[in-house]
Amino acid sequence: MIRKQAIVFGIVAWVVLTFLFMEDKSATDGFTILGFPWHFYSYTNGKLAYVNQSQLGFNLSNFILDLTALGGFIYLVNIFLERSLKKIKPDKPTYL
């Protein structure tokens, strides 16, 4: 069973990493790119020569890849928590 701590830690880590690796350069004729490890949203205020060839906006396939990676990370954190926080069975007293 997946622990609540693993889910919370995984989601918080994913959100923090997403904002740490975000590029916000749309104000200076650049791109705003959001997503970790795959970029699932991009935006620009600048002029583009080939608007039809640009991939702006929300990318659903990359978002699904991000959520799949998040699920895998949560699963790995859960395995780590199960192994490291395993309850140690107390030894039986010698007189029993």
PDB file of C-alpha atoms in Angstrom:
ATOM      1  CA  MET A   1       0.000   0.000   0.000  1.00  0.00           C
ATOM      2  CA  ILE A   2       1.352   3.383  -0.901  1.00  0.00           C
ATOM      3  CA  ARG A   3       1.913   5.572   2.109  1.00  0.00           C
ATOM      4  CA  LYS A   4       0.446   9.029   2.394  1.00  0.00           C
ATOM      5  CA  GLN A   5       3.914  10.426   3.115  1.00  0.00           C
ATOM      6  CA  ALA A   6       5.225   9.065  -0.195  1.00  0.00           C
ATOM      7  CA  ILE A   7       2.376  10.664  -2.135  1.00  0.00           C
ATOM      8  CA  VAL A   8       2.743  14.035  -0.418  1.00  0.00           C
ATOM      9  CA  PHE A   9       6.541  14.020  -0.744  1.00  0.00           C
ATOM     10  CA  GLY A  10       6.366  13.046  -4.422  1.00  0.00           C
ATOM     11  CA  ILE A  11       3.840  15.723  -5.346  1.00  0.00           C
ATOM     12  CA  VAL A  12       5.644  18.450  -3.396  1.00  0.00           C
ATOM     13  CA  ALA A  13       8.998  17.476  -4.922  1.00  0.00           C
ATOM     14  CA  TRP A  14       7.497  17.473  -8.440  1.00  0.00           C
ATOM     15  CA  VAL A  15       5.904  20.905  -7.963  1.00  0.00           C
ATOM     16  CA  VAL A  16       9.118  22.370  -6.524  1.00  0.00           C
ATOM     17  CA  LEU A  17      11.242  20.925  -9.350  1.00  0.00           C
ATOM     18  CA  THR A  18       8.745  22.155 -11.942  1.00  0.00           C
ATOM     19  CA  PHE A  19       9.006  25.712 -10.652  1.00  0.00           C
ATOM     20  CA  LEU A  20      12.783  25.523 -10.171  1.00  0.00           C
ATOM     21  CA  PHE A  21      13.323  24.515 -13.800  1.00  0.00           C
ATOM     22  CA  MET A  22      10.693  26.893 -15.208  1.00  0.00           C
ATOM     23  CA  GLU A  23      11.950  29.443 -17.735  1.00  0.00           C
ATOM     24  CA  ASP A  24      10.049  32.728 -17.684  1.00  0.00           C
ATOM     25  CA  LYS A  25      11.466  34.796 -20.527  1.00  0.00           C
ATOM     26  CA  SER A  26       8.289  35.706 -22.415  1.00  0.00           C
ATOM     27  CA  ALA A  27       8.469  39.331 -21.257  1.00  0.00           C
ATOM     28  CA  THR A  28      11.743  39.791 -23.160  1.00  0.00           C
ATOM     29  CA  ASP A  29      10.672  38.237 -26.468  1.00  0.00           C
ATOM     30  CA  GLY A  30      11.525  34.769 -25.235  1.00  0.00           C
ATOM     31  CA  PHE A  31       9.533  31.753 -24.153  1.00  0.00           C
ATOM     32  CA  THR A  32       7.887  30.735 -20.912  1.00  0.00           C
ATOM     33  CA  ILE A  33       8.384  26.986 -20.538  1.00  0.00           C
ATOM     34  CA  LEU A  34       6.815  24.927 -17.766  1.00  0.00           C
ATOM     35  CA  GLY A  35       7.286  21.275 -16.911  1.00  0.00           C
ATOM     36  CA  PHE A  36       9.757  18.856 -15.377  1.00  0.00           C
ATOM     37  CA  PRO A  37      11.259  16.646 -16.764  1.00  0.00           C
ATOM     38  CA  TRP A  38       9.265  17.149 -19.982  1.00  0.00           C
ATOM     39  CA  HIS A  39       8.004  20.612 -20.957  1.00  0.00           C
ATOM     40  CA  PHE A  40       4.226  20.481 -21.164  1.00  0.00           C
ATOM     41  CA  TYR A  41       3.440  24.201 -21.535  1.00  0.00           C
ATOM     42  CA  SER A  42       5.114  26.918 -23.586  1.00  0.00           C
ATOM     43  CA  TYR A  43       4.133  30.516 -24.263  1.00  0.00           C
ATOM     44  CA  THR A  44       5.639  33.576 -25.907  1.00  0.00           C
ATOM     45  CA  ASN A  45       4.800  37.246 -26.390  1.00  0.00           C
ATOM     46  CA  GLY A  46       7.285  37.630 -29.216  1.00  0.00           C
ATOM     47  CA  LYS A  47       6.807  37.554 -32.949  1.00  0.00           C
ATOM     48  CA  LEU A  48       7.251  34.239 -34.696  1.00  0.00           C
ATOM     49  CA  ALA A  49       8.216  33.719 -38.324  1.00  0.00           C
ATOM     50  CA  TYR A  50       6.477  30.352 -38.621  1.00  0.00           C
ATOM     51  CA  VAL A  51       3.494  30.325 -36.287  1.00  0.00           C
ATOM     52  CA  ASN A  52       2.128  27.051 -37.639  1.00  0.00           C
ATOM     53  CA  GLN A  53       5.367  25.199 -36.893  1.00  0.00           C
ATOM     54  CA  SER A  54       5.699  26.452 -33.336  1.00  0.00           C
ATOM     55  CA  GLN A  55       4.468  24.188 -30.572  1.00  0.00           C
ATOM     56  CA  LEU A  56       2.960  26.683 -28.174  1.00  0.00           C
ATOM     57  CA  GLY A  57       0.370  26.040 -25.523  1.00  0.00           C
ATOM     58  CA  PHE A  58      -0.415  22.900 -23.570  1.00  0.00           C
ATOM     59  CA  ASN A  59       1.107  19.585 -24.681  1.00  0.00           C
ATOM     60  CA  LEU A  60      -1.025  16.725 -23.331  1.00  0.00           C
ATOM     61  CA  SER A  61       1.381  13.906 -24.208  1.00  0.00           C
ATOM     62  CA  ASN A  62       4.258  15.538 -22.310  1.00  0.00           C
ATOM     63  CA  PHE A  63       1.934  16.210 -19.372  1.00  0.00           C
ATOM     64  CA  ILE A  64       0.975  12.527 -19.281  1.00  0.00           C
ATOM     65  CA  LEU A  65       4.680  11.620 -19.395  1.00  0.00           C
ATOM     66  CA  ASP A  66       5.295  13.989 -16.467  1.00  0.00           C
ATOM     67  CA  LEU A  67       2.482  12.416 -14.453  1.00  0.00           C
ATOM     68  CA  THR A  68       3.792   8.927 -15.263  1.00  0.00           C
ATOM     69  CA  ALA A  69       7.253   9.944 -14.066  1.00  0.00           C
ATOM     70  CA  LEU A  70       5.645  11.383 -10.928  1.00  0.00           C
ATOM     71  CA  GLY A  71       3.834   8.088 -10.301  1.00  0.00           C
ATOM     72  CA  GLY A  72       7.090   6.167 -10.704  1.00  0.00           C
ATOM     73  CA  PHE A  73       8.863   8.529  -8.326  1.00  0.00           C
ATOM     74  CA  ILE A  74       6.093   8.112  -5.735  1.00  0.00           C
ATOM     75  CA  TYR A  75       6.351   4.332  -6.095  1.00  0.00           C
ATOM     76  CA  LEU A  76      10.135   4.437  -5.533  1.00  0.00           C
ATOM     77  CA  VAL A  77       9.744   6.706  -2.492  1.00  0.00           C
ATOM     78  CA  ASN A  78       7.165   4.272  -1.126  1.00  0.00           C
ATOM     79  CA  ILE A  79       9.579   1.338  -1.529  1.00  0.00           C
ATOM     80  CA  PHE A  80      12.298   3.354   0.202  1.00  0.00           C
ATOM     81  CA  LEU A  81       9.979   4.219   3.095  1.00  0.00           C
ATOM     82  CA  GLU A  82       8.877   0.602   3.488  1.00  0.00           C
ATOM     83  CA  ARG A  83      12.457  -0.614   3.681  1.00  0.00           C
ATOM     84  CA  SER A  84      13.858   2.132   5.877  1.00  0.00           C
ATOM     85  CA  LEU A  85      10.945   2.494   8.267  1.00  0.00           C
ATOM     86  CA  LYS A  86      10.213  -1.205   8.630  1.00  0.00           C
ATOM     87  CA  LYS A  87       9.201  -1.969  12.178  1.00  0.00           C
ATOM     88  CA  ILE A  88      11.782  -4.080  13.917  1.00  0.00           C
ATOM     89  CA  LYS A  89      10.286  -7.021  15.743  1.00  0.00           C
ATOM     90  CA  PRO A  90      11.359  -6.991  19.367  1.00  0.00           C
ATOM     91  CA  ASP A  91      13.425  -9.957  20.490  1.00  0.00           C
ATOM     92  CA  LYS A  92      11.795 -12.438  22.806  1.00  0.00           C
ATOM     93  CA  PRO A  93      13.063 -12.371  26.344  1.00  0.00           C
ATOM     94  CA  THR A  94      15.364 -15.265  27.180  1.00  0.00           C
ATOM     95  CA  TYR A  95      13.233 -16.497  30.083  1.00  0.00           C
ATOM     96  CA  LEU A  96      10.267 -17.422  27.858  1.00  0.00           C
TER      97      LEU A  96
END
